[in-house]
Amino acid sequence: MQIYKNILVKLSGEALAGEKGTGFDNEIISGVIKQLVKLVNDGFYVSVVIGGGNFWRGRTSGNMDRTKADQVGMLATVMNALYVSDFTRTHGISSVIMTPFSVGTMTEVFNKDKAMEYLRNKKIVFFAGGTGHPYFSTDSGAALKGCEIGADALLFAKNIDGVYDSDPKINKQAKKFEKISCDEIISKNLRLVDLTSLVLCKENNLPMIIFDLNEENGIIRVANGENIGTKITI
């Protein structure tokens, strides 16, 4: 059983909103932070990327210019990081928000050496703002940051419990994969993770695990090597 000591957790914005679908569900967020704090106290390096889908989904923004729509999405992830990171303070752990662009005094511009220093000093690092460029999803931003900081695994906490061969909401006979390779996901055209993040992780030997955010202590269990969700192999 492989333990992943340096983890980057990618949180779905929609999953953090709970049943409301928008905004925040504080009970869900508190449960997530409690898990992250326990991992930090157990000696894990913990960093986080949060999607912006509880506020904004650029691909459904109609006729809006794609670059502008993606920029709104980047700022949505900054808002999410600012909100969620404050829960770490109330749970006794310091955190830092790093972005690829300046956001006044609210965040720090990303620097790998500083990020690793924060992680070694038991701080949770939130990476917000995606890649800083349009046409890239927060999945891609998470994969990029995972590669940059040498993460042992990229943990996708979503509102679905793994990778299926078809949509389980539509097909009750959909088959869930315990393991699947990046190449298989691409060849089967399974769209749970975007192509750019798959390629980045494959080229940099970064395994991914997709699991349900609502799984009890799911983040802790995955970090400690328990087989829940789906592992995407390289």
Coordinates of N, CA and C in Angstrom, one line a residue:
M1 N 0.9 -1.2 0.0 CA 0.0 0.0 0.0 C 0.9 1.2 0.0
Q2 N 0.7 2.1 -1.0 CA 1.6 3.3 -1.2 C 1.0 4.5 -0.5
I3 N 1.8 5.1 0.4 CA 1.3 6.3 1.0 C 1.9 7.5 0.3
Y4 N 1.0 8.5 0.0 CA 1.4 9.7 -0.8 C 1.7 10.8 0.2
K5 N 2.9 11.1 0.5 CA 3.2 12.1 1.5 C 3.1 13.6 1.0
N6 N 3.3 13.8 -0.3 CA 3.2 15.1 -0.8 C 2.0 15.1 -1.8
I7 N 0.9 15.6 -1.3 CA -0.3 15.5 -2.1 C -0.8 16.9 -2.5
L8 N -1.4 16.9 -3.7 CA -2.1 18.1 -4.2 C -3.6 17.7 -4.4
V9 N -4.5 18.3 -3.6 CA -5.9 18.0 -3.6 C -6.6 19.0 -4.6
K10 N -7.3 18.4 -5.6 CA -8.1 19.3 -6.5 C -9.5 19.1 -6.0
L11 N -10.1 20.2 -5.5 CA -11.5 20.2 -5.0 C -12.4 20.8 -6.1
S12 N -13.5 20.1 -6.3 CA -14.5 20.6 -7.2 C -15.3 21.8 -6.6
G13 N -15.4 22.9 -7.3 CA -16.2 24.0 -6.8 C -17.6 23.6 -6.6
E14 N -18.2 22.9 -7.5 CA -19.6 22.5 -7.4 C -19.8 21.6 -6.2
A15 N -18.8 20.7 -5.9 CA -18.9 19.8 -4.8 C -18.9 20.6 -3.5
L16 N -18.1 21.6 -3.4 CA -18.1 22.5 -2.2 C -19.4 23.2 -2.0
A17 N -20.1 23.4 -3.0 CA -21.4 24.1 -2.9 C -22.5 23.2 -2.3
G18 N -22.3 21.9 -2.4 CA -23.3 20.9 -1.9 C -24.5 20.9 -2.7
E19 N -25.7 20.7 -2.1 CA -26.9 20.5 -2.8 C -27.4 21.9 -3.4
K20 N -26.9 23.0 -2.9 CA -27.3 24.3 -3.4 C -26.8 24.5 -4.8
G21 N -25.7 23.9 -5.2 CA -25.1 24.1 -6.5 C -24.3 25.3 -6.7
T22 N -24.5 26.4 -5.9 CA -23.7 27.6 -6.0 C -23.3 28.0 -4.6
G23 N -22.3 28.9 -4.5 CA -21.9 29.4 -3.2 C -21.1 28.3 -2.4
F24 N -21.3 28.3 -1.1 CA -20.6 27.4 -0.3 C -21.5 26.6 0.7
D25 N -21.1 25.4 0.9 CA -21.7 24.6 2.0 C -20.7 24.5 3.1
N26 N -20.8 25.3 4.2 CA -19.8 25.4 5.2 C -19.5 24.1 5.9
E27 N -20.6 23.2 6.0 CA -20.4 21.9 6.7 C -19.4 21.0 5.8
I28 N -19.6 21.1 4.5 CA -18.7 20.3 3.6 C -17.3 20.8 3.7
I29 N -17.2 22.2 3.7 CA -15.8 22.8 3.7 C -15.1 22.5 5.0
S30 N -15.9 22.6 6.1 CA -15.2 22.3 7.4 C -14.8 20.8 7.5
G31 N -15.6 19.9 6.9 CA -15.2 18.5 6.9 C -13.9 18.3 6.1
V32 N -13.8 19.0 5.0 CA -12.6 18.9 4.1 C -11.4 19.4 4.9
I33 N -11.5 20.6 5.5 CA -10.4 21.2 6.2 C -9.9 20.4 7.4
K34 N -10.8 19.8 8.1 CA -10.5 18.9 9.2 C -9.5 17.8 8.7
Q35 N -9.9 17.2 7.5 CA -9.0 16.1 7.0 C -7.7 16.7 6.6
L36 N -7.6 17.8 6.0 CA -6.4 18.4 5.5 C -5.5 18.7 6.7
V37 N -6.1 19.3 7.8 CA -5.3 19.6 9.0 C -4.7 18.3 9.6
K38 N -5.5 17.3 9.6 CA -5.0 16.0 10.2 C -3.8 15.5 9.4
L39 N -3.9 15.6 8.1 CA -2.8 15.2 7.3 C -1.5 16.0 7.5
V40 N -1.7 17.3 7.6 CA -0.6 18.2 7.9 C 0.1 17.8 9.2
N41 N -0.8 17.6 10.2 CA -0.3 17.2 11.6 C 0.4 15.8 11.6
D42 N 0.0 15.0 10.6 CA 0.6 13.7 10.5 C 1.9 13.7 9.6
G43 N 2.3 14.9 9.2 CA 3.6 15.0 8.4 C 3.4 15.1 6.9
F44 N 2.2 15.1 6.4 CA 2.0 15.2 5.0 C 2.3 16.7 4.5
Y45 N 2.7 16.8 3.3 CA 2.7 18.1 2.6 C 1.3 18.2 1.9
V46 N 0.6 19.3 2.1 CA -0.8 19.4 1.6 C -0.9 20.7 0.8
S47 N -1.2 20.6 -0.5 CA -1.6 21.8 -1.3 C -2.9 21.5 -1.9
V48 N -3.6 22.6 -2.3 CA -5.0 22.6 -2.8 C -5.2 23.5 -4.0
V49 N -6.0 22.9 -4.9 CA -6.5 23.7 -6.0 C -8.0 23.6 -6.0
I50 N -8.8 24.7 -6.1 CA -10.2 24.7 -6.1 C -10.7 25.2 -7.4
G51 N -11.7 24.4 -8.0 CA -12.3 24.9 -9.2 C -13.2 26.1 -8.9
G52 N -13.8 26.7 -10.0 CA -14.6 27.8 -9.8 C -16.1 27.6 -10.2
G53 N -16.4 26.3 -10.4 CA -17.8 26.0 -10.9 C -18.9 26.4 -10.0
N54 N -18.7 26.6 -8.7 CA -19.8 27.1 -7.9 C -20.2 28.5 -8.1
F55 N -19.3 29.2 -8.8 CA -19.6 30.6 -9.2 C -19.7 30.8 -10.7
W56 N -18.9 30.1 -11.5 CA -18.8 30.5 -12.9 C -18.3 29.3 -13.7
R57 N -19.0 29.1 -14.8 CA -18.5 28.0 -15.7 C -18.4 28.7 -17.1
G58 N -17.2 29.0 -17.5 CA -16.9 29.7 -18.7 C -17.5 29.1 -20.0
R59 N -17.5 27.8 -20.0 CA -18.0 27.1 -21.3 C -19.5 27.3 -21.4
T60 N -20.2 27.8 -20.4 CA -21.6 28.0 -20.6 C -22.0 29.5 -20.5
S61 N -21.0 30.3 -20.9 CA -21.2 31.7 -20.8 C -21.7 32.4 -22.1
G62 N -22.3 31.5 -22.9 CA -22.9 32.1 -24.1 C -22.0 32.6 -25.1
N63 N -22.2 33.8 -25.6 CA -21.4 34.5 -26.6 C -20.3 35.3 -26.1
M64 N -20.0 35.2 -24.8 CA -18.9 36.0 -24.2 C -17.6 35.6 -24.8
D65 N -16.7 36.5 -25.0 CA -15.3 36.2 -25.5 C -14.7 35.2 -24.6
R66 N -14.1 34.1 -25.2 CA -13.5 33.0 -24.4 C -12.4 33.5 -23.4
T67 N -11.6 34.4 -23.9 CA -10.5 34.8 -23.0 C -11.1 35.5 -21.8
K68 N -12.1 36.4 -22.0 CA -12.7 37.1 -20.9 C -13.4 36.2 -19.9
A69 N -14.1 35.2 -20.5 CA -14.8 34.2 -19.7 C -13.9 33.4 -18.8
D70 N -12.7 33.0 -19.4 CA -11.8 32.3 -18.6 C -11.1 33.1 -17.5
Q71 N -11.0 34.4 -17.8 CA -10.4 35.3 -16.8 C -11.4 35.5 -15.6
V72 N -12.7 35.5 -15.9 CA -13.7 35.5 -14.8 C -13.5 34.2 -14.0
G73 N -13.4 33.1 -14.7 CA -13.2 31.8 -14.0 C -12.0 31.8 -13.1
M74 N -10.9 32.4 -13.6 CA -9.7 32.5 -12.7 C -10.0 33.2 -11.4
L75 N -10.7 34.3 -11.5 CA -11.0 35.1 -10.3 C -11.9 34.4 -9.4
A76 N -12.8 33.6 -10.0 CA -13.7 32.8 -9.2 C -12.9 31.8 -8.3
T77 N -11.8 31.2 -8.9 CA -11.0 30.3 -8.1 C -10.3 31.1 -7.0
V78 N -9.9 32.3 -7.2 CA -9.3 33.1 -6.1 C -10.2 33.4 -5.0
M79 N -11.5 33.7 -5.4 CA -12.5 33.9 -4.3 C -12.7 32.6 -3.5
N80 N -12.7 31.5 -4.2 CA -12.9 30.2 -3.5 C -11.7 30.0 -2.5
A81 N -10.5 30.2 -3.0 CA -9.3 30.0 -2.1 C -9.3 30.9 -0.9
L82 N -9.7 32.2 -1.1 CA -9.8 33.1 0.0 C -10.8 32.7 1.0
Y83 N -11.9 32.2 0.6 CA -13.0 31.8 1.5 C -12.6 30.5 2.2
V84 N -12.2 29.5 1.5 CA -11.9 28.2 2.1 C -10.7 28.2 3.0
S85 N -9.6 29.0 2.5 CA -8.4 29.0 3.3 C -8.6 29.6 4.7
D86 N -9.7 30.4 4.9 CA -9.9 31.0 6.2 C -10.3 29.9 7.2
F87 N -10.9 28.8 6.7 CA -11.3 27.7 7.6 C -10.0 27.1 8.2
T88 N -8.9 27.1 7.5 CA -7.7 26.5 8.1 C -7.3 27.3 9.4
R89 N -7.5 28.6 9.4 CA -7.2 29.4 10.5 C -8.0 29.0 11.7
T90 N -9.3 28.8 11.5 CA -10.2 28.4 12.6 C -9.9 27.0 13.1
H91 N -9.2 26.2 12.3 CA -8.8 24.8 12.7 C -7.4 24.7 13.1
G92 N -6.7 25.9 13.3 CA -5.4 25.8 13.9 C -4.2 25.6 13.0
I93 N -4.4 25.8 11.7 CA -3.3 25.6 10.8 C -3.2 26.9 9.9
S94 N -2.0 27.4 9.6 CA -1.8 28.5 8.7 C -1.9 28.1 7.3
S95 N -2.3 29.0 6.4 CA -2.3 28.7 5.0 C -1.8 29.9 4.2
V96 N -1.5 29.7 3.0 CA -1.0 30.7 2.1 C -1.7 30.5 0.7
I97 N -2.1 31.6 0.1 CA -2.7 31.5 -1.3 C -1.6 32.0 -2.3
M98 N -1.3 31.2 -3.3 CA -0.4 31.6 -4.3 C -1.1 31.6 -5.7
T99 N -0.8 32.7 -6.5 CA -1.5 32.8 -7.8 C -0.4 33.1 -8.8
P100 N -0.7 32.8 -10.1 CA 0.3 33.1 -11.1 C 0.4 34.6 -11.5
F101 N -0.5 35.4 -10.9 CA -0.5 36.8 -11.2 C -0.8 37.6 -9.9
S102 N -0.4 38.8 -9.8 CA -0.6 39.6 -8.6 C -2.1 39.9 -8.3
V103 N -2.5 39.7 -7.1 CA -3.8 40.1 -6.6 C -3.7 41.0 -5.4
G104 N -3.0 42.1 -5.6 CA -2.8 43.0 -4.5 C -2.0 42.3 -3.4
T105 N -2.5 42.5 -2.2 CA -1.9 41.9 -1.0 C -2.7 40.7 -0.5
M106 N -3.6 40.2 -1.3 CA -4.5 39.1 -0.9 C -3.8 37.8 -1.2
T107 N -2.9 37.7 -2.2 CA -2.2 36.5 -2.5 C -0.7 36.7 -2.7
E108 N 0.0 35.7 -2.8 CA 1.4 35.8 -3.2 C 1.6 35.2 -4.6
V109 N 2.5 35.8 -5.4 CA 2.8 35.3 -6.7 C 3.5 34.0 -6.6
F110 N 3.2 33.0 -7.3 CA 3.8 31.6 -7.1 C 5.3 31.6 -7.3
N111 N 5.9 31.0 -6.4 CA 7.4 30.7 -6.5 C 7.6 29.4 -5.9
K112 N 8.2 28.5 -6.6 CA 8.3 27.1 -6.2 C 9.0 27.0 -4.9
D113 N 10.2 27.7 -4.8 CA 11.0 27.5 -3.5 C 10.2 28.0 -2.3
K114 N 9.4 29.1 -2.5 CA 8.6 29.6 -1.3 C 7.5 28.6 -1.0
A115 N 6.9 28.0 -2.1 CA 5.8 27.1 -1.8 C 6.3 25.9 -1.1
M116 N 7.5 25.4 -1.4 CA 8.0 24.2 -0.7 C 8.4 24.5 0.7
E117 N 8.9 25.8 0.9 CA 9.2 26.2 2.3 C 8.0 26.2 3.1
Y118 N 6.9 26.8 2.6 CA 5.6 26.8 3.3 C 5.2 25.4 3.7
L119 N 5.3 24.5 2.7 CA 4.8 23.1 3.0 C 5.7 22.4 4.1
R120 N 7.0 22.7 4.0 CA 7.9 22.1 5.0 C 7.6 22.7 6.4
N121 N 7.0 23.9 6.4 CA 6.7 24.5 7.7 C 5.2 24.3 8.1
K122 N 4.6 23.3 7.6 CA 3.3 22.8 8.0 C 2.2 23.8 7.7
K123 N 2.3 24.5 6.5 CA 1.3 25.4 6.1 C 0.6 24.7 4.9
I124 N -0.7 24.9 4.8 CA -1.4 24.4 3.6 C -1.3 25.5 2.5
V125 N -0.9 25.1 1.3 CA -0.8 26.1 0.2 C -1.9 25.9 -0.8
F126 N -2.6 27.0 -1.0 CA -3.7 27.0 -2.0 C -3.2 27.7 -3.2
F127 N -3.3 26.9 -4.3 CA -2.9 27.5 -5.6 C -4.2 27.9 -6.4
A128 N -4.3 29.2 -6.6 CA -5.5 29.8 -7.2 C -5.2 30.5 -8.5
G129 N -6.2 30.8 -9.3 CA -5.9 31.5 -10.5 C -5.6 30.6 -11.7
G130 N -5.7 29.3 -11.6 CA -5.4 28.4 -12.7 C -3.9 28.5 -13.1
T131 N -3.7 28.5 -14.4 CA -2.4 28.6 -15.0 C -2.1 30.1 -15.2
G132 N -3.1 31.0 -15.1 CA -2.9 32.4 -15.3 C -3.2 32.7 -16.8
H133 N -3.6 31.7 -17.6 CA -3.9 31.9 -19.0 C -5.2 31.3 -19.4
P134 N -5.9 31.9 -20.4 CA -7.1 31.3 -20.9 C -6.9 30.0 -21.6
Y135 N -8.0 29.3 -21.8 CA -8.0 28.0 -22.6 C -7.4 26.9 -21.8
F136 N -7.2 27.1 -20.5 CA -6.7 26.0 -19.6 C -7.7 25.9 -18.4
S137 N -8.1 24.6 -18.1 CA -9.0 24.4 -17.0 C -8.2 24.4 -15.7
T138 N -9.0 24.4 -14.6 CA -8.4 24.2 -13.2 C -7.8 22.8 -13.1
D139 N -8.3 21.8 -13.8 CA -7.7 20.5 -13.8 C -6.2 20.6 -14.3
S140 N -6.1 21.4 -15.4 CA -4.8 21.6 -16.0 C -3.9 22.3 -15.0
G141 N -4.4 23.4 -14.4 CA -3.7 24.1 -13.4 C -3.2 23.2 -12.3
A142 N -4.1 22.3 -11.8 CA -3.7 21.4 -10.7 C -2.6 20.5 -11.2
A143 N -2.7 19.9 -12.4 CA -1.7 19.0 -12.9 C -0.3 19.8 -13.0
L144 N -0.4 21.0 -13.5 CA 0.9 21.8 -13.6 C 1.5 22.0 -12.3
K145 N 0.7 22.5 -11.3 CA 1.3 22.7 -10.0 C 1.8 21.4 -9.3
G146 N 1.1 20.3 -9.5 CA 1.5 19.1 -9.0 C 2.9 18.7 -9.5
C147 N 3.1 18.9 -10.8 CA 4.4 18.6 -11.4 C 5.4 19.5 -10.9
E148 N 5.1 20.8 -10.8 CA 6.1 21.8 -10.3 C 6.6 21.5 -8.9
I149 N 5.7 21.1 -8.0 CA 6.1 20.9 -6.6 C 6.5 19.4 -6.3
G150 N 6.5 18.6 -7.4 CA 7.0 17.2 -7.2 C 6.0 16.4 -6.3
A151 N 4.7 16.6 -6.5 CA 3.7 15.9 -5.7 C 3.8 14.4 -6.0
D152 N 3.5 13.6 -5.0 CA 3.4 12.2 -5.1 C 2.2 11.7 -5.8
A153 N 1.1 12.5 -5.7 CA -0.2 12.1 -6.3 C -1.1 13.3 -6.4
L154 N -1.9 13.3 -7.4 CA -2.9 14.4 -7.6 C -4.3 13.8 -7.2
L155 N -4.9 14.3 -6.2 CA -6.2 13.8 -5.7 C -7.3 14.6 -6.1
F156 N -8.2 14.1 -7.0 CA -9.3 14.8 -7.5 C -10.5 14.4 -6.7
A157 N -11.0 15.4 -5.8 CA -12.2 15.1 -5.0 C -13.3 15.8 -5.7
K158 N -14.2 14.9 -6.3 CA -15.3 15.4 -7.1 C -16.6 15.0 -6.5
N159 N -17.7 15.3 -7.3 CA -19.0 14.9 -6.9 C -19.4 13.6 -7.5
I160 N -18.5 12.8 -7.9 CA -18.7 11.4 -8.4 C -17.6 10.5 -7.9
D161 N -17.8 9.2 -7.7 CA -16.9 8.4 -6.9 C -15.9 7.7 -7.7
G162 N -15.7 8.1 -9.0 CA -14.6 7.5 -9.8 C -14.9 7.6 -11.2
V163 N -14.1 6.9 -12.0 CA -14.2 6.9 -13.5 C -15.1 5.8 -13.9
Y164 N -16.1 6.0 -14.8 CA -17.0 5.0 -15.3 C -16.9 5.0 -16.8
D165 N -17.4 3.8 -17.4 CA -17.3 3.7 -18.8 C -18.4 4.5 -19.5
S166 N -19.4 4.9 -18.8 CA -20.4 5.8 -19.3 C -21.0 6.6 -18.1
D167 N -21.9 7.5 -18.4 CA -22.4 8.4 -17.3 C -23.4 7.5 -16.4
P168 N -23.0 7.3 -15.1 CA -23.8 6.5 -14.2 C -25.2 7.1 -13.9
K169 N -25.3 8.4 -14.1 CA -26.6 9.1 -13.9 C -27.6 8.7 -15.0
I170 N -27.1 8.4 -16.2 CA -27.9 8.0 -17.3 C -28.0 6.5 -17.5
N171 N -26.8 5.8 -17.3 CA -26.8 4.4 -17.5 C -26.6 3.7 -16.2
K172 N -27.6 3.0 -15.7 CA -27.5 2.4 -14.4 C -26.6 1.2 -14.4
Q173 N -26.2 0.7 -15.6 CA -25.3 -0.4 -15.7 C -23.9 0.0 -16.0
A174 N -23.6 1.3 -15.8 CA -22.2 1.8 -16.1 C -21.2 1.1 -15.2
K175 N -20.1 0.8 -15.8 CA -19.0 0.1 -15.0 C -18.0 1.1 -14.5
K176 N -17.7 0.9 -13.2 CA -16.7 1.8 -12.6 C -15.3 1.1 -12.7
F177 N -14.3 1.9 -13.0 CA -13.0 1.3 -13.1 C -12.2 1.5 -11.7
E178 N -11.6 0.5 -11.3 CA -10.7 0.6 -10.1 C -9.4 1.2 -10.5
K179 N -8.9 0.8 -11.6 CA -7.7 1.4 -12.2 C -7.9 1.6 -13.7
I180 N -7.4 2.7 -14.3 CA -7.4 2.9 -15.7 C -6.2 3.8 -16.1
S181 N -5.7 3.5 -17.2 CA -4.5 4.3 -17.7 C -4.9 5.6 -18.4
C182 N -4.0 6.5 -18.4 CA -4.2 7.8 -19.2 C -4.6 7.5 -20.6
D183 N -3.9 6.5 -21.2 CA -4.1 6.2 -22.6 C -5.5 5.6 -22.8
E184 N -6.0 4.8 -21.9 CA -7.3 4.3 -22.0 C -8.4 5.3 -21.9
I185 N -8.2 6.3 -21.0 CA -9.1 7.4 -20.8 C -9.2 8.2 -22.1
I186 N -8.1 8.4 -22.7 CA -8.1 9.2 -24.0 C -8.7 8.4 -25.1
S187 N -8.4 7.1 -25.2 CA -8.9 6.2 -26.3 C -10.4 6.0 -26.2
K188 N -10.9 5.9 -24.9 CA -12.3 5.7 -24.7 C -13.1 7.0 -24.6
N189 N -12.4 8.1 -24.8 CA -13.0 9.5 -24.8 C -13.8 9.7 -23.5
L190 N -13.3 9.3 -22.4 CA -13.9 9.6 -21.1 C -13.5 11.0 -20.6
R191 N -14.5 11.8 -20.3 CA -14.2 13.3 -20.2 C -14.2 13.7 -18.7
L192 N -13.9 12.9 -17.8 CA -14.0 13.3 -16.4 C -12.8 14.2 -16.0
V193 N -11.7 14.0 -16.7 CA -10.5 14.8 -16.5 C -10.1 15.3 -17.9
D194 N -9.6 16.6 -18.0 CA -9.3 17.1 -19.3 C -8.0 16.5 -19.9
L195 N -7.9 16.6 -21.2 CA -6.8 16.0 -21.9 C -5.4 16.6 -21.5
T196 N -5.4 17.9 -21.3 CA -4.1 18.6 -21.0 C -3.5 18.0 -19.7
S197 N -4.4 17.9 -18.7 CA -3.9 17.4 -17.4 C -3.5 16.0 -17.5
L198 N -4.2 15.2 -18.3 CA -3.8 13.8 -18.5 C -2.4 13.7 -19.1
V199 N -2.1 14.5 -20.1 CA -0.8 14.5 -20.8 C 0.3 14.9 -19.8
L200 N 0.0 16.0 -19.1 CA 1.0 16.5 -18.1 C 1.4 15.5 -17.1
C201 N 0.4 14.8 -16.6 CA 0.6 13.8 -15.5 C 1.3 12.6 -16.1
K202 N 0.9 12.2 -17.3 CA 1.6 11.0 -17.9 C 3.1 11.3 -18.2
E203 N 3.4 12.5 -18.7 CA 4.8 12.8 -19.1 C 5.6 13.0 -17.8
N204 N 5.0 13.3 -16.7 CA 5.8 13.6 -15.5 C 5.6 12.6 -14.4
N205 N 5.0 11.4 -14.8 CA 4.8 10.3 -13.8 C 4.1 10.7 -12.6
L206 N 3.0 11.4 -12.7 CA 2.2 11.9 -11.6 C 0.9 11.1 -11.6
P207 N 0.7 10.2 -10.7 CA -0.6 9.4 -10.7 C -1.7 10.3 -10.2
M208 N -2.9 10.0 -10.6 CA -4.1 10.7 -10.2 C -5.1 9.7 -9.6
I209 N -5.8 10.1 -8.6 CA -6.9 9.4 -8.0 C -8.1 10.2 -8.0
I210 N -9.2 9.7 -8.5 CA -10.5 10.4 -8.6 C -11.4 9.7 -7.6
F211 N -12.0 10.5 -6.7 CA -12.9 9.9 -5.7 C -14.0 10.9 -5.3
D212 N -15.0 10.4 -4.5 CA -16.1 11.3 -4.1 C -15.7 12.1 -2.9
L213 N -15.9 13.4 -3.0 CA -15.6 14.3 -1.9 C -16.4 14.0 -0.7
N214 N -17.6 13.4 -0.9 CA -18.4 13.1 0.3 C -18.1 11.7 0.9
E215 N -17.1 11.0 0.4 CA -16.7 9.8 1.0 C -16.1 10.1 2.4
E216 N -16.5 9.4 3.4 CA -16.1 9.7 4.8 C -14.6 9.6 4.9
N217 N -13.9 10.7 5.3 CA -12.5 10.7 5.4 C -11.8 10.3 4.2
G218 N -12.4 10.6 3.0 CA -11.9 10.1 1.7 C -10.5 10.6 1.4
I219 N -10.2 11.9 1.7 CA -8.9 12.5 1.4 C -7.8 11.8 2.2
I220 N -8.1 11.6 3.5 CA -7.1 10.9 4.4 C -6.9 9.5 3.9
R221 N -8.0 8.8 3.6 CA -7.8 7.4 3.2 C -7.0 7.3 1.9
V222 N -7.3 8.1 0.9 CA -6.6 8.1 -0.3 C -5.1 8.4 -0.1
A223 N -4.8 9.4 0.7 CA -3.4 9.8 0.9 C -2.7 8.7 1.6
N224 N -3.4 7.9 2.4 CA -2.7 6.8 3.1 C -2.8 5.5 2.2
G225 N -3.2 5.6 1.0 CA -3.0 4.4 0.1 C -4.2 3.5 0.0
E226 N -5.4 3.9 0.6 CA -6.5 3.0 0.5 C -7.1 3.1 -0.9
N227 N -7.6 2.0 -1.4 CA -8.1 2.0 -2.8 C -9.6 2.3 -2.8
I228 N -9.9 3.6 -2.8 CA -11.3 4.1 -3.1 C -11.2 4.9 -4.3
G229 N -12.4 5.1 -5.0 CA -12.4 5.8 -6.2 C -11.7 5.1 -7.4
T230 N -11.1 5.8 -8.2 CA -10.4 5.2 -9.4 C -8.9 5.8 -9.5
K231 N -8.0 4.9 -9.6 CA -6.6 5.4 -9.8 C -6.3 5.4 -11.3
I232 N -5.8 6.6 -11.7 CA -5.4 6.7 -13.1 C -3.9 6.5 -13.2
T233 N -3.5 5.4 -13.8 CA -2.1 5.1 -13.9 C -1.4 5.7 -15.1
I234 N -0.1 5.8 -15.0 CA 0.7 6.4 -16.0 C 1.1 5.4 -17.1

